[in-house]
Tab-separated table of N, CA, C and O in Angstrom:
chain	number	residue	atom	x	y	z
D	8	UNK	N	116.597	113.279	95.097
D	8	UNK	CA	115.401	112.682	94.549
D	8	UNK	C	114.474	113.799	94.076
D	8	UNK	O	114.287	114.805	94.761
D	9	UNK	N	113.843	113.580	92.770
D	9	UNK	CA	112.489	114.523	92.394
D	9	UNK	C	111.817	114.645	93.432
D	9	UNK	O	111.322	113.615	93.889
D	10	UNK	N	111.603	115.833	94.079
D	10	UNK	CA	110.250	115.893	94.792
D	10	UNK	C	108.885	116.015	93.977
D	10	UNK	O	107.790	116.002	94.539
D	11	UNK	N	109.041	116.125	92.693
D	11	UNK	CA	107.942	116.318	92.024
D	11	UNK	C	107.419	114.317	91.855
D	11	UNK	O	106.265	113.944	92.067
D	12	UNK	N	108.189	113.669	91.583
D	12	UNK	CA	107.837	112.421	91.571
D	12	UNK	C	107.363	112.038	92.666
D	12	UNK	O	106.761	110.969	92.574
D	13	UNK	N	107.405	112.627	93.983
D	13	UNK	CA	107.115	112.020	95.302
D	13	UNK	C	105.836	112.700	95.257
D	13	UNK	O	104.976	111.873	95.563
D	14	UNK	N	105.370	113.719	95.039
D	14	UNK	CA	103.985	114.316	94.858
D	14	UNK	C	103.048	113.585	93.974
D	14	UNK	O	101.838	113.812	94.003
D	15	UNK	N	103.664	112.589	93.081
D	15	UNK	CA	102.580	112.690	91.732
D	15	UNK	C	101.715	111.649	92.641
D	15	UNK	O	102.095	111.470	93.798
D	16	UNK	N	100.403	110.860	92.093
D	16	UNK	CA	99.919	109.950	92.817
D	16	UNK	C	100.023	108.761	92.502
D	16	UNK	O	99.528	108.073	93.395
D	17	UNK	N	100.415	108.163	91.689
D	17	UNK	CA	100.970	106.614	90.828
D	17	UNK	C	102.689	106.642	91.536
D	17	UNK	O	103.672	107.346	91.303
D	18	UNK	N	102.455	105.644	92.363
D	18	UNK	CA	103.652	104.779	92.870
D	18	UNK	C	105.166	104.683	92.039
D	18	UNK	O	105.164	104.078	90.968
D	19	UNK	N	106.170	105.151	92.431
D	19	UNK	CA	107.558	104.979	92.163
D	19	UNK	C	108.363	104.241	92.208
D	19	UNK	O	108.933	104.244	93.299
D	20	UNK	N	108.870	103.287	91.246
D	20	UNK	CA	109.824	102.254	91.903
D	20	UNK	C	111.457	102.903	91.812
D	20	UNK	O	111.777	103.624	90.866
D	21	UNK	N	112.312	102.587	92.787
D	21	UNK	CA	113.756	102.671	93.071
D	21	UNK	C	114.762	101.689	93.119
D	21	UNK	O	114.583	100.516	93.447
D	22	UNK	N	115.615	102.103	92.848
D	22	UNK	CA	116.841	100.678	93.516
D	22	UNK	C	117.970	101.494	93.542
D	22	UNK	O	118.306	102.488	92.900
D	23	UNK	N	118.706	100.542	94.841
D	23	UNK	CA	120.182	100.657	95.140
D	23	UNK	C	121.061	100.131	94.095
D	23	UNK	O	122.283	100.142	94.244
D	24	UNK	N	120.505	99.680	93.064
D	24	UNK	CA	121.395	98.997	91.885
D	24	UNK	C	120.919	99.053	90.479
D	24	UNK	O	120.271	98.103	90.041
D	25	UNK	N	121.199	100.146	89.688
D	25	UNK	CA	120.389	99.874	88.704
D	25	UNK	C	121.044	98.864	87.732
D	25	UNK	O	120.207	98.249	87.071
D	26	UNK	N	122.184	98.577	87.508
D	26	UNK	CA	122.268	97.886	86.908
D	26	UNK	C	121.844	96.187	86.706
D	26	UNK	O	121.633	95.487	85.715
D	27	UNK	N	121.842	95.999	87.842
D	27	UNK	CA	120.890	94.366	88.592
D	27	UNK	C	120.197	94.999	89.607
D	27	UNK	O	120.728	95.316	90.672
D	28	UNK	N	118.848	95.231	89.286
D	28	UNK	CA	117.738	95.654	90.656
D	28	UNK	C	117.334	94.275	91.632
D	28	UNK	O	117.329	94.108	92.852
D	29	UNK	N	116.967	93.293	90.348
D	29	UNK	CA	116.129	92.282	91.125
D	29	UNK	C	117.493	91.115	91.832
D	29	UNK	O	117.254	90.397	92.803
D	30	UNK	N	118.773	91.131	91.174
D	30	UNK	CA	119.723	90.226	91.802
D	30	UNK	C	121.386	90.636	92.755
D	30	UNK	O	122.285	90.006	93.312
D	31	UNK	N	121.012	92.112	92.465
D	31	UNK	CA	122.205	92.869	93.002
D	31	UNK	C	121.742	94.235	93.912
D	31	UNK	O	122.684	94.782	94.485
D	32	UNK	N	120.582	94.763	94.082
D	32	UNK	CA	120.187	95.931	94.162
D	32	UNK	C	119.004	95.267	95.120
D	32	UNK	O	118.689	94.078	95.080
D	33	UNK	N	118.351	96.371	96.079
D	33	UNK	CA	116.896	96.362	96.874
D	33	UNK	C	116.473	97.042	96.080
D	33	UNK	O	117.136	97.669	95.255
D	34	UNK	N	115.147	97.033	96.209
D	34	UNK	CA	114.071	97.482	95.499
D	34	UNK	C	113.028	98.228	96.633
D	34	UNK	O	112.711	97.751	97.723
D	35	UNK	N	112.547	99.657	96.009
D	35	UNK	CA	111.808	100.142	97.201
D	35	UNK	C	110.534	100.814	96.506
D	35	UNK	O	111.006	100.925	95.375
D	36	UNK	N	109.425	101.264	96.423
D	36	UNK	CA	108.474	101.642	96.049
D	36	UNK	C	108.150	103.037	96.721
D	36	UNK	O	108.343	103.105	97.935
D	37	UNK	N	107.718	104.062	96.118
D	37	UNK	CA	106.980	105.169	97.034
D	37	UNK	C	105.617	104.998	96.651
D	37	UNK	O	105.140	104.442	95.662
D	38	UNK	N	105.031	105.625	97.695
D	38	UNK	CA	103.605	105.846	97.470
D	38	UNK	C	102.788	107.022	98.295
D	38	UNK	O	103.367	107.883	98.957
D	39	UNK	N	101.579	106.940	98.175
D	39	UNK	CA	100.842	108.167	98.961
D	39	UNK	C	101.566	107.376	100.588
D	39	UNK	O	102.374	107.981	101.292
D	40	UNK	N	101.113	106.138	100.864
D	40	UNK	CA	101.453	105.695	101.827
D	40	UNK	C	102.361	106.002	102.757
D	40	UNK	O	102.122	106.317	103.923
D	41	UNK	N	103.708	105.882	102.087
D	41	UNK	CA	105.234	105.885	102.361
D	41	UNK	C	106.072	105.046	101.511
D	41	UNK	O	105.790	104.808	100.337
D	42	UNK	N	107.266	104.530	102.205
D	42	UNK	CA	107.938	103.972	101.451
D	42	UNK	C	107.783	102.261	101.830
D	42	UNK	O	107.294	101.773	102.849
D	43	UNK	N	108.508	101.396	100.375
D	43	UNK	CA	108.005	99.276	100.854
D	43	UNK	C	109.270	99.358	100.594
D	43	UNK	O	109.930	100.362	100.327
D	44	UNK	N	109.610	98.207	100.683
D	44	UNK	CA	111.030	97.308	100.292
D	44	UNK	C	110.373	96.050	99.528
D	44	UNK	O	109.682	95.272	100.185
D	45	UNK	N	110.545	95.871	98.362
D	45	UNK	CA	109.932	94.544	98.001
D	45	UNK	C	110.844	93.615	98.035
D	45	UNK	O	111.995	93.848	97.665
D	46	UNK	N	110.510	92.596	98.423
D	46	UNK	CA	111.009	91.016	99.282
D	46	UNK	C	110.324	89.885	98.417
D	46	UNK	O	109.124	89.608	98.441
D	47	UNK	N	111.295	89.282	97.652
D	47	UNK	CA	110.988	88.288	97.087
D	47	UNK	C	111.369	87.009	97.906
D	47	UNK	O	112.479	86.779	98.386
D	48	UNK	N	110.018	86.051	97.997
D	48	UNK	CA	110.769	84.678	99.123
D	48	UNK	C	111.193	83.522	97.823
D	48	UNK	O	111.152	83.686	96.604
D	49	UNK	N	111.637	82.224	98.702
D	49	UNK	CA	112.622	81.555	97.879
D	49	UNK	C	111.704	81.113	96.638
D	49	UNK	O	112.228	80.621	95.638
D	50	UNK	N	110.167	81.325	96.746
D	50	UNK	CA	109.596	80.085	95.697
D	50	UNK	C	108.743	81.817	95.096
D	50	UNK	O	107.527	81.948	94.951
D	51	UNK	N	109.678	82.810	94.874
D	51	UNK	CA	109.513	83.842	93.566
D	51	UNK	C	108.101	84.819	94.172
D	51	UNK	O	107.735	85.884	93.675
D	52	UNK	N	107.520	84.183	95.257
D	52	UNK	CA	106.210	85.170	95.913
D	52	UNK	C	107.102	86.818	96.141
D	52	UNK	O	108.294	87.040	96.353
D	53	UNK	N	106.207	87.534	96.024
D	53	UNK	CA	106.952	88.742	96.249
D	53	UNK	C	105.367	89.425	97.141
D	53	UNK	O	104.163	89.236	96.968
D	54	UNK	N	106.179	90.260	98.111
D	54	UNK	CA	105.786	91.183	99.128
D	54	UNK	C	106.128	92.401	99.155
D	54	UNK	O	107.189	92.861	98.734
D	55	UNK	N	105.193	93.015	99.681
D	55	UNK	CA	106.267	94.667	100.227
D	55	UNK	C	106.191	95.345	101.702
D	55	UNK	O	105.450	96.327	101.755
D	56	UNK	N	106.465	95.190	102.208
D	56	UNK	CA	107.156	95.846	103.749
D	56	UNK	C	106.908	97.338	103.857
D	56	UNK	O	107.378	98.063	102.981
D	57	UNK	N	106.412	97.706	104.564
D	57	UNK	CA	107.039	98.950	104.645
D	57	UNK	C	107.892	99.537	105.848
D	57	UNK	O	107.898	99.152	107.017
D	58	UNK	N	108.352	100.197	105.473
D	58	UNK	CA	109.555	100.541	105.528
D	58	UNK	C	110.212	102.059	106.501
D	58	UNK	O	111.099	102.239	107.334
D	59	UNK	N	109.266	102.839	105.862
D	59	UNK	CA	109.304	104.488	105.953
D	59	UNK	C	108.375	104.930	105.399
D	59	UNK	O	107.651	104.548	104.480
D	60	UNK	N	108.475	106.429	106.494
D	60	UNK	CA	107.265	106.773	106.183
D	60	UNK	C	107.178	108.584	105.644
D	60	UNK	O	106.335	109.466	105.806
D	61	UNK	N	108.206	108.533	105.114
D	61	UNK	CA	108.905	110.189	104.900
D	61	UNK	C	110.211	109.951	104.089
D	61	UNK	O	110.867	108.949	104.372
D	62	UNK	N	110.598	110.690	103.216
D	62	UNK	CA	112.150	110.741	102.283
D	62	UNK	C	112.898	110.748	103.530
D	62	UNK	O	113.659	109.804	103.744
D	63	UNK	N	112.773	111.786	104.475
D	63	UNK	CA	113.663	111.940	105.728
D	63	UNK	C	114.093	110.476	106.150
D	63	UNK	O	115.288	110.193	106.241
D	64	UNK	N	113.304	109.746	106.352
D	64	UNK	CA	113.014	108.393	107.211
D	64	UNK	C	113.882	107.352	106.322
D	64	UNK	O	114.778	106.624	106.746
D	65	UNK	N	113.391	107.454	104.942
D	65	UNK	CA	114.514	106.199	104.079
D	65	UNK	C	115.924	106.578	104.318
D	65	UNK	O	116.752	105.767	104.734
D	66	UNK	N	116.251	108.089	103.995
D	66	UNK	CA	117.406	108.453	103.603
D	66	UNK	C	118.521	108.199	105.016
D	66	UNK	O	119.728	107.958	105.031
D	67	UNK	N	117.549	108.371	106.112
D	67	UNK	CA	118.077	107.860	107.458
D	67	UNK	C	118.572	106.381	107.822
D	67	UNK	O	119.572	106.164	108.506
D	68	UNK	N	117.676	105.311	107.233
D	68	UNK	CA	117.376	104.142	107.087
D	68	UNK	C	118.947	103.791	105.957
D	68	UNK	O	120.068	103.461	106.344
D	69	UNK	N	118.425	104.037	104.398
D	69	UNK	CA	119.793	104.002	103.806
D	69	UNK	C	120.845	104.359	103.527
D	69	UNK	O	121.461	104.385	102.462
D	70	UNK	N	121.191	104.796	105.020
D	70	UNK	CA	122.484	105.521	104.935
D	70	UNK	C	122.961	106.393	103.630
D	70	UNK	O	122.426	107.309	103.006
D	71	UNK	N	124.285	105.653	103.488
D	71	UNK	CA	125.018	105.951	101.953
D	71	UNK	C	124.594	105.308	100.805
D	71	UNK	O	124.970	105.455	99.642
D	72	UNK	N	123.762	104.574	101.286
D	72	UNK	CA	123.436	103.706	99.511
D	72	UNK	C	122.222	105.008	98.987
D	72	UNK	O	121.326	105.637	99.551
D	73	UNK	N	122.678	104.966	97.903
D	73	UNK	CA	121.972	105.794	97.090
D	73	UNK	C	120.664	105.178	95.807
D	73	UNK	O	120.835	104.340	94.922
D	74	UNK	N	119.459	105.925	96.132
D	74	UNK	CA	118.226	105.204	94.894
D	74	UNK	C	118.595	106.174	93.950
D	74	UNK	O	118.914	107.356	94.073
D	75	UNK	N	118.474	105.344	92.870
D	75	UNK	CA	117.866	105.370	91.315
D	75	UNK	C	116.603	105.113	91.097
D	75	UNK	O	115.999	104.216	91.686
D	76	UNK	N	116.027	105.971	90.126
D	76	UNK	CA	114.208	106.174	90.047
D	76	UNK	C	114.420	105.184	88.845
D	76	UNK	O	115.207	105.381	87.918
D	77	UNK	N	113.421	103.849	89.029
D	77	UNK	CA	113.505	103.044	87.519
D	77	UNK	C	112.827	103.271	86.472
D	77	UNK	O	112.768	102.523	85.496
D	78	UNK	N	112.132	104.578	86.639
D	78	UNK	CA	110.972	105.406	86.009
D	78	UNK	C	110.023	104.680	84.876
D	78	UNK	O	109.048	104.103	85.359
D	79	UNK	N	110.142	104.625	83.601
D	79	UNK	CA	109.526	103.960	82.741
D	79	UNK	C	109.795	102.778	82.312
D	79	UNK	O	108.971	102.158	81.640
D	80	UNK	N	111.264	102.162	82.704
D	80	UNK	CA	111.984	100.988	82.121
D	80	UNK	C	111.196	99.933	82.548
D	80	UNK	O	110.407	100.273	83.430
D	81	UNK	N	111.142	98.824	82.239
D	81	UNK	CA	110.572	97.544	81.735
D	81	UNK	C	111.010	97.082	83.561
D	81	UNK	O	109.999	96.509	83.969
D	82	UNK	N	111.710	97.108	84.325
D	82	UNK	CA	112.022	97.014	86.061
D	82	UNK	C	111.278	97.957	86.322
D	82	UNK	O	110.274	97.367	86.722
D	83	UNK	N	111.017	99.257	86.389
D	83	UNK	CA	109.937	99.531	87.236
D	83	UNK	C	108.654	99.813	87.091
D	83	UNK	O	107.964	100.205	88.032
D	84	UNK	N	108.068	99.583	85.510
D	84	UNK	CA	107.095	99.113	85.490
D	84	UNK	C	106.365	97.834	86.221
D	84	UNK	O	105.214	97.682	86.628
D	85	UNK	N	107.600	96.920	86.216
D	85	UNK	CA	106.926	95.656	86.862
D	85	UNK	C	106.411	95.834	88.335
D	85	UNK	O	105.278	95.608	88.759
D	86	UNK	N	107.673	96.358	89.112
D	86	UNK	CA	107.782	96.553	90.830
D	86	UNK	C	106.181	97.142	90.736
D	86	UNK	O	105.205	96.428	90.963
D	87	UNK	N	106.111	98.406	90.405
D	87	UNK	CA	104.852	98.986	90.388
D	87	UNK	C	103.378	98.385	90.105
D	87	UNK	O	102.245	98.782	90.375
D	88	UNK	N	103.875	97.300	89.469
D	88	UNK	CA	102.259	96.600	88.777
D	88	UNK	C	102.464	95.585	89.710
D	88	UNK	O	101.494	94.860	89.932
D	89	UNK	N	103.597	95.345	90.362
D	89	UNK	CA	103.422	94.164	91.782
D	89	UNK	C	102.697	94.491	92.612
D	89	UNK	O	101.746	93.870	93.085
D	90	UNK	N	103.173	95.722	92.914
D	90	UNK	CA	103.191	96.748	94.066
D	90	UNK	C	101.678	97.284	94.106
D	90	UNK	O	101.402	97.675	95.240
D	91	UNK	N	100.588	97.419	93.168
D	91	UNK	CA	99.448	97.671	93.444
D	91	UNK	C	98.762	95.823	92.862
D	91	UNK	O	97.535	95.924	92.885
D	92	UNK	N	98.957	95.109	92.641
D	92	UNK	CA	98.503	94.067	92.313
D	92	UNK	C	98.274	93.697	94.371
D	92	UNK	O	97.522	92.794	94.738
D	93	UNK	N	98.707	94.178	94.934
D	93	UNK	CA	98.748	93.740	96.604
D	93	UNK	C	98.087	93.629	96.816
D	93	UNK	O	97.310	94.386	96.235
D	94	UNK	N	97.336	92.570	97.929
D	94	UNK	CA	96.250	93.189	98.698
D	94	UNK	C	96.411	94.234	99.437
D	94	UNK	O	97.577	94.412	99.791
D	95	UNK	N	95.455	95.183	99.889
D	95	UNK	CA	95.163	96.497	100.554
D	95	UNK	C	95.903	95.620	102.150
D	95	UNK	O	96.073	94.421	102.369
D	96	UNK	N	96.226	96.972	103.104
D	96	UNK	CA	97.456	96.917	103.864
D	96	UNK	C	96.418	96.669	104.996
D	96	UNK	O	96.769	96.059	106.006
D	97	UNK	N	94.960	97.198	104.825
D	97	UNK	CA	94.234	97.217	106.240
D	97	UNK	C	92.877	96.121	105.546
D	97	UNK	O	91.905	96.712	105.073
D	98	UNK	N	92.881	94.930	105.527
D	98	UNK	CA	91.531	94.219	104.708
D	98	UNK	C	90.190	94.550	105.437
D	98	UNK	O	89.105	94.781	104.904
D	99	UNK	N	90.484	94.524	106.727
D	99	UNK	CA	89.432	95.278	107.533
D	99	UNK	C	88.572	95.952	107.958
D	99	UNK	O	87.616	95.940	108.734
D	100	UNK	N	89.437	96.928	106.870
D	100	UNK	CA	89.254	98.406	107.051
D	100	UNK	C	88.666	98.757	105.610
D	100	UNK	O	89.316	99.759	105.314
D	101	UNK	N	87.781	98.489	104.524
D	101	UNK	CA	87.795	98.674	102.989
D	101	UNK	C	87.524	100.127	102.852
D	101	UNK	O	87.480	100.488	101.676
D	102	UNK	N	87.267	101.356	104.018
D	102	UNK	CA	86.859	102.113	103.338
D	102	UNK	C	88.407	102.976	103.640
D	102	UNK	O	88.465	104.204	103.711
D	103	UNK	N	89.211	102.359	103.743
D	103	UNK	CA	90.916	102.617	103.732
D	103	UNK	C	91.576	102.526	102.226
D	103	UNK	O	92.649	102.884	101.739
D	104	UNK	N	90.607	101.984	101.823
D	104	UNK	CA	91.407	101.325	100.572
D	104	UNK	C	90.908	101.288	99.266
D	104	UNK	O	89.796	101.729	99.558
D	105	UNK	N	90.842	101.104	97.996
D	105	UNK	CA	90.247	101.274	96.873
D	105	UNK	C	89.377	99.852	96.295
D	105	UNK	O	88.365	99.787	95.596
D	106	UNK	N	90.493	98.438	97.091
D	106	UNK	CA	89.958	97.059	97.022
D	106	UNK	C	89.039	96.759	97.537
D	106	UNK	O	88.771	97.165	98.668
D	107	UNK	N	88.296	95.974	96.875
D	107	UNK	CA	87.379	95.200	97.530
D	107	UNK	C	87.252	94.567	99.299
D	107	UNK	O	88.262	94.193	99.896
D	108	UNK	N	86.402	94.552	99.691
D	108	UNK	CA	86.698	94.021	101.216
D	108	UNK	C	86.891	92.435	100.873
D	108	UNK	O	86.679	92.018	99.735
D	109	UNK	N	87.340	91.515	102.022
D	109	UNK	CA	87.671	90.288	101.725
D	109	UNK	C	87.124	89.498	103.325
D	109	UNK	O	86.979	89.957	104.459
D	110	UNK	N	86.942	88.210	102.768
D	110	UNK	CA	86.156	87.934	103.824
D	110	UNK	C	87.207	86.680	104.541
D	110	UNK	O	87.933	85.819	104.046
D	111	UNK	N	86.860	87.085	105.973
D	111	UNK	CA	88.236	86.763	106.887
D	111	UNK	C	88.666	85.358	106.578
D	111	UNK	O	87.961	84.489	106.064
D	112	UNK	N	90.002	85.244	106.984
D	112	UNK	CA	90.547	83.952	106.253
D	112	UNK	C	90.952	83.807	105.272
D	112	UNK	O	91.844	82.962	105.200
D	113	UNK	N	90.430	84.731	103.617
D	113	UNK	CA	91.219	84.758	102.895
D	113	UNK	C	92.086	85.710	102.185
D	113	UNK	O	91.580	86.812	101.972
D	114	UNK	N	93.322	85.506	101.763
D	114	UNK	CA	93.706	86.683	101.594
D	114	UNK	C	94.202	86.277	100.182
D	114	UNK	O	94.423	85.157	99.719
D	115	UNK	N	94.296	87.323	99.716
D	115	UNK	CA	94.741	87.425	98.031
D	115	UNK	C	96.583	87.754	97.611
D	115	UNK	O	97.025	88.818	98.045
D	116	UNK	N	96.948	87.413	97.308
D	116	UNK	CA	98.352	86.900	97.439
D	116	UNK	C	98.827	87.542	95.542
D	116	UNK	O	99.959	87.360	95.094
C-alpha cells in the first residue's frame, strides 16, 4: 500500500475486489481515524464500522486478501462521499469532530 496515501488527509477508499467492490468485494475506508468496513443493510442504508486502527492491524485482520486503492474512479469517489456524509463517531463530544453537535435522540443517518 502507498504510505504516502495513508498520510494525505482526505479519506481512501479500498476493496478486496476491484472488479465488483459493492457485490463481490468488502469495502474499507482509511482515514486520520483508522480503518471502516462499509456495511450496507438489506434496505441499501450504508454504515461504517471500524475496524482497525493501524495498516499493521488490517493487514493482520485480512489475512491474504489483498486491497486495491479505488483512487479516483466513480466507486471510490462514492465510498468516500458516504464515508464523510456520516455522522461524527463521538455526537457528544463536538469538539472531536468538525460536525455540528446534535441534540440527544437524534441522529443523522
Amino acid at each position: 500500500m502507498e504510505m504516502d496515501l495513508l498520510r494525505g488527509a482526505e479519506p481512501a477508499a479500498f476493496t478486496t475486489n476491484p472488479d465488483d467492490p459493492f457485490d463481490e468485494g468488502r469495502i474499507f475506508v482509511w482515514s486520520k481515524m483508522g480503518w471502516f468496513e462499509r456495511l450496507e443493510g438489506p434496505t441499501g442504508n450504508v454504515e461504517f464500522m471500524p475496524i482497525a486502527k493501524s495498516e499493521h492491524e488490517m493487514h493482520e485482520m485480512l489475512g491474504e486478501e489483498e486491497l486495491v486503492y479505488l483512487g479516483d474512479q466513480e466507486e471510490g469517489q462514492l465510498v468516500v462521499s458516504e464515508f464523510l456524509e456520516q455522522s461524527p463517531l463521538w455526537p457528544e463530544s463536538p469538539e472531536m469532530s468538525d460536525e455540528p453537535s446534535q441534540r440527544p435522540g437524534h441522529t443523522i443517518i
